[in-house]
Amino acid sequence: MFETVDAVLLARIQFAFTVSFHFLFPAFTIGLASFLAVLNGLWLWSGNTKYLDLFRYWVKIFALAFAMGVVSGIVMSYQFGTNWSVFSDKAGPVIGAPMAYEVLSAFFLEAGFLGIMLFGRDRVGPTLHMIACLAVAVGTAISAFWILSVNSWMHTPAGFEIDPETGQFLPTDFWQVIFNPSFPYRLMHTVTAAYLTTAFIVGGVAALHLLRHRHRPDLVSPATRTMFSMAMWMAAVFAPVQIFLGDMHGLNTLEHQPAKVMAMEGHFESHPDGAPLYLFGLPNQDEQRLNYAIGIPKLSSLILKHDLNAPLDGLDTIPRQDQPPVAIVFWSFRVMVMLGFAMLGIGLWSLVARVRGRLFEWSMLHRAAVVMAPSGLIAVLAGWITTEVGRQPFTVYGFLRTADSAAPLDAAAVGASLVAFIIVYFAVFGAGTYYILRLMNRAPAQAEPRLKDVTNSPTRTAGTTPAQQHMTRKTSPVHPGE
């Protein structure tokens, strides 16, 4: 079945598939952890039970999403050893330490306080419970810090030398490795995207329940109104910030990875007197041209160089073997940008509704919010595709090619594991996502039940609870020797 397929291509597809599933969950839980910490803090500060109801409502969803994120992330680390062993061997001396720090400083912090956050409110007191909520939120941010540092180093490698005998990357300046040229921009852009992702999911859920009771607004709980209001504030504030950060990130990418920007813009030809911004076109990499191009003259030069007549190089200055796949990068970039401006539109629309006192009455706004609920997830996937495919054909940009990074595996072996991943992922994570959607389909209630009330009591590995064990002990016959 896979005899005619390139093993490296299958390994790339496998990693892309697994990381796409994984990326969705941290993109949601990073923002949701902070949202839960804010809700818990507002409850302790104000005593208003709507914040407690919202905390109990979203913490159930967070627990599921966090668990699926952890499980899906473990698989990727194994692929470094199975499918990408050459990359692990050569880049391991540099990226090994930051990835270990991610586990030690972030994952342990999250895991250590997660149980207290989920079940400990009545056991440890409000202060320690609040500390646990903050620790989980900070842990997710630290985890993003280390992972993005490693990923950014692969795009803009710094602080290393190459051993001439082994070909390994050896760190010479650890701080340059961590704070490589693209890392600050990528960190800010990605974390802000996570907050927007959470805001639009929360806003979409709230809008759904507002629409259901649009003819009976008296049935809408205060918690539902509050979470819609908070989500729209996040959209209004962070959407323009994200666009600004995206522009800064783009300028940094132009400086360090110009071929990626050329692919994003669809610039096959150089433009010495100002480059157009192509809104639409069909990239034809074989013939090195953009078919059916529709663009605005010189606008790309204005955006990228802040000068209408600034020259911009095209892919005609890049050897064919070093060009990224243009069509994928071109379209994924446009999906990301389109969704970013749509988020800005929702945020501005909500400000108008708020000023007019109609935030909870405008059904068209609520419908738009429901449609935009998954927009953050789609945008982060499109952004990730733009970033990672735009780095090709390198794993370590400019130094280690993807074709030279893969393990010496047969295509059949990689293909079989890819099929197994697809089946298992859609079954396991499909079921988990379905249950999350079921939880979201129910509006937060007054006196929202606690997580431990929903799960009843801790389950033992034998499948019995302490009470059941006690009853079994009392009613079972006494055997000789007991």
mmCIF file of C-alpha atoms in Angstrom, residues 57-187:
data_model
loop_
_atom_site.group_PDB
_atom_site.id
_atom_site.type_symbol
_atom_site.label_atom_id
_atom_site.label_comp_id
_atom_site.label_asym_id
_atom_site.label_seq_id
_atom_site.Cartn_x
_atom_site.Cartn_y
_atom_site.Cartn_z
ATOM 1 C CA TYR A 57 -19.115 25.073 34.763
ATOM 2 C CA TRP A 58 -15.837 25.622 32.898
ATOM 3 C CA VAL A 59 -13.568 23.629 35.197
ATOM 4 C CA LYS A 60 -15.276 20.411 34.058
ATOM 5 C CA ILE A 61 -14.522 21.284 30.444
ATOM 6 C CA PHE A 62 -10.972 22.299 31.353
ATOM 7 C CA ALA A 63 -10.308 18.956 33.045
ATOM 8 C CA LEU A 64 -11.291 17.035 29.904
ATOM 9 C CA ALA A 65 -9.416 19.307 27.497
ATOM 10 C CA PHE A 66 -6.307 19.271 29.695
ATOM 11 C CA ALA A 67 -6.302 15.469 29.865
ATOM 12 C CA MET A 68 -6.640 15.127 26.098
ATOM 13 C CA GLY A 69 -3.880 17.678 25.574
ATOM 14 C CA VAL A 70 -1.482 15.739 27.786
ATOM 15 C CA VAL A 71 -2.219 12.405 26.129
ATOM 16 C CA SER A 72 -1.907 13.772 22.598
ATOM 17 C CA GLY A 73 1.357 15.535 23.478
ATOM 18 C CA ILE A 74 3.080 12.408 24.771
ATOM 19 C CA VAL A 75 2.783 10.777 21.351
ATOM 20 C CA MET A 76 4.833 13.508 19.680
ATOM 21 C CA SER A 77 7.802 13.016 21.974
ATOM 22 C CA TYR A 78 7.964 9.361 20.944
ATOM 23 C CA GLN A 79 8.064 10.353 17.284
ATOM 24 C CA PHE A 80 11.323 12.195 17.882
ATOM 25 C CA GLY A 81 12.880 8.821 18.596
ATOM 26 C CA THR A 82 11.002 6.684 16.095
ATOM 27 C CA ASN A 83 10.569 8.811 12.966
ATOM 28 C CA TRP A 84 13.050 11.645 13.529
ATOM 29 C CA SER A 85 15.975 10.010 15.287
ATOM 30 C CA VAL A 86 18.593 11.759 13.141
ATOM 31 C CA PHE A 87 17.148 15.152 14.043
ATOM 32 C CA SER A 88 17.050 14.151 17.717
ATOM 33 C CA ASP A 89 20.668 13.023 17.592
ATOM 34 C CA LYS A 90 21.953 16.173 15.887
ATOM 35 C CA ALA A 91 19.792 18.787 17.606
ATOM 36 C CA GLY A 92 19.400 17.009 20.958
ATOM 37 C CA PRO A 93 22.318 18.784 22.706
ATOM 38 C CA VAL A 94 20.546 22.108 22.071
ATOM 39 C CA ILE A 95 16.832 21.383 22.362
ATOM 40 C CA GLY A 96 17.045 18.616 24.984
ATOM 41 C CA ALA A 97 17.565 20.945 27.940
ATOM 42 C CA PRO A 98 14.675 23.363 27.185
ATOM 43 C CA MET A 99 12.303 20.450 26.614
ATOM 44 C CA ALA A 100 13.375 18.926 29.934
ATOM 45 C CA TYR A 101 12.823 22.274 31.658
ATOM 46 C CA GLU A 102 9.326 22.360 30.175
ATOM 47 C CA VAL A 103 8.548 19.070 31.897
ATOM 48 C CA LEU A 104 10.205 19.988 35.195
ATOM 49 C CA SER A 105 9.098 23.588 35.616
ATOM 50 C CA ALA A 106 5.776 23.631 33.830
ATOM 51 C CA PHE A 107 4.202 20.210 33.517
ATOM 52 C CA PHE A 108 5.010 19.261 37.119
ATOM 53 C CA LEU A 109 3.660 22.626 38.270
ATOM 54 C CA GLU A 110 0.404 22.061 36.409
ATOM 55 C CA ALA A 111 0.058 18.426 37.436
ATOM 56 C CA GLY A 112 1.001 19.120 41.051
ATOM 57 C CA PHE A 113 -1.716 21.730 41.568
ATOM 58 C CA LEU A 114 -4.346 20.457 39.147
ATOM 59 C CA GLY A 115 -5.937 18.088 41.664
ATOM 60 C CA ILE A 116 -6.219 20.880 44.236
ATOM 61 C CA MET A 117 -7.759 23.153 41.633
ATOM 62 C CA LEU A 118 -10.313 20.542 40.565
ATOM 63 C CA PHE A 119 -11.266 18.980 43.897
ATOM 64 C CA GLY A 120 -9.632 20.902 46.742
ATOM 65 C CA ARG A 121 -11.775 23.974 47.343
ATOM 66 C CA ASP A 122 -13.471 22.495 50.417
ATOM 67 C CA ARG A 123 -10.345 20.712 51.641
ATOM 68 C CA VAL A 124 -7.509 23.236 51.557
ATOM 69 C CA GLY A 125 -9.314 26.537 52.044
ATOM 70 C CA PRO A 126 -9.858 29.468 49.678
ATOM 71 C CA THR A 127 -6.314 30.869 49.808
ATOM 72 C CA LEU A 128 -4.484 27.690 48.864
ATOM 73 C CA HIS A 129 -7.149 26.867 46.299
ATOM 74 C CA MET A 130 -6.590 30.262 44.677
ATOM 75 C CA ILE A 131 -2.845 29.633 44.689
ATOM 76 C CA ALA A 132 -3.481 26.315 42.953
ATOM 77 C CA CYS A 133 -5.569 28.028 40.254
ATOM 78 C CA LEU A 134 -2.801 30.562 39.676
ATOM 79 C CA ALA A 135 -0.157 27.823 39.620
ATOM 80 C CA VAL A 136 -2.009 25.925 36.908
ATOM 81 C CA ALA A 137 -2.456 29.110 34.855
ATOM 82 C CA VAL A 138 1.206 30.060 35.264
ATOM 83 C CA GLY A 139 2.250 26.487 34.492
ATOM 84 C CA THR A 140 0.461 26.533 31.150
ATOM 85 C CA ALA A 141 2.196 29.800 30.264
ATOM 86 C CA ILE A 142 5.626 28.462 31.261
ATOM 87 C CA SER A 143 4.986 25.347 29.202
ATOM 88 C CA ALA A 144 4.256 27.540 26.176
ATOM 89 C CA PHE A 145 7.441 29.504 26.908
ATOM 90 C CA TRP A 146 9.759 26.492 26.686
ATOM 91 C CA ILE A 147 8.052 24.735 23.791
ATOM 92 C CA LEU A 148 7.942 27.905 21.715
ATOM 93 C CA SER A 149 11.575 28.584 22.542
ATOM 94 C CA VAL A 150 12.542 25.208 21.077
ATOM 95 C CA ASN A 151 10.325 25.662 18.053
ATOM 96 C CA SER A 152 11.606 29.197 17.452
ATOM 97 C CA TRP A 153 15.209 28.003 17.619
ATOM 98 C CA MET A 154 14.447 25.603 14.779
ATOM 99 C CA HIS A 155 13.347 28.624 12.717
ATOM 100 C CA THR A 156 16.018 31.103 13.790
ATOM 101 C CA PRO A 157 18.877 29.022 15.245
ATOM 102 C CA ALA A 158 21.372 30.908 17.401
ATOM 103 C CA GLY A 159 23.913 30.291 20.167
ATOM 104 C CA PHE A 160 25.403 27.078 18.786
ATOM 105 C CA GLU A 161 28.232 25.550 16.832
ATOM 106 C CA ILE A 162 28.328 22.387 14.734
ATOM 107 C CA ASP A 163 30.705 19.598 15.701
ATOM 108 C CA PRO A 164 32.695 18.877 12.522
ATOM 109 C CA GLU A 165 33.039 15.176 13.352
ATOM 110 C CA THR A 166 29.506 14.246 14.478
ATOM 111 C CA GLY A 167 27.495 17.023 12.815
ATOM 112 C CA GLN A 168 25.754 17.714 16.130
ATOM 113 C CA PHE A 169 24.545 21.159 17.154
ATOM 114 C CA LEU A 170 26.393 22.101 20.353
ATOM 115 C CA PRO A 171 25.208 25.027 22.488
ATOM 116 C CA THR A 172 27.689 27.843 23.004
ATOM 117 C CA ASP A 173 25.354 30.428 24.554
ATOM 118 C CA PHE A 174 22.308 29.048 26.330
ATOM 119 C CA TRP A 175 20.607 32.456 26.532
ATOM 120 C CA GLN A 176 20.906 32.923 22.771
ATOM 121 C CA VAL A 177 19.435 29.458 22.290
ATOM 122 C CA ILE A 178 16.398 30.341 24.401
ATOM 123 C CA PHE A 179 15.950 33.962 23.337
ATOM 124 C CA ASN A 180 16.648 33.388 19.670
ATOM 125 C CA PRO A 181 15.643 36.160 17.220
ATOM 126 C CA SER A 182 12.078 35.000 16.512
ATOM 127 C CA PHE A 183 11.162 33.737 19.991
ATOM 128 C CA PRO A 184 9.758 36.919 21.612
ATOM 129 C CA TYR A 185 7.470 37.585 18.640
ATOM 130 C CA ARG A 186 6.336 33.991 18.357
ATOM 131 C CA LEU A 187 5.652 33.752 22.116
#
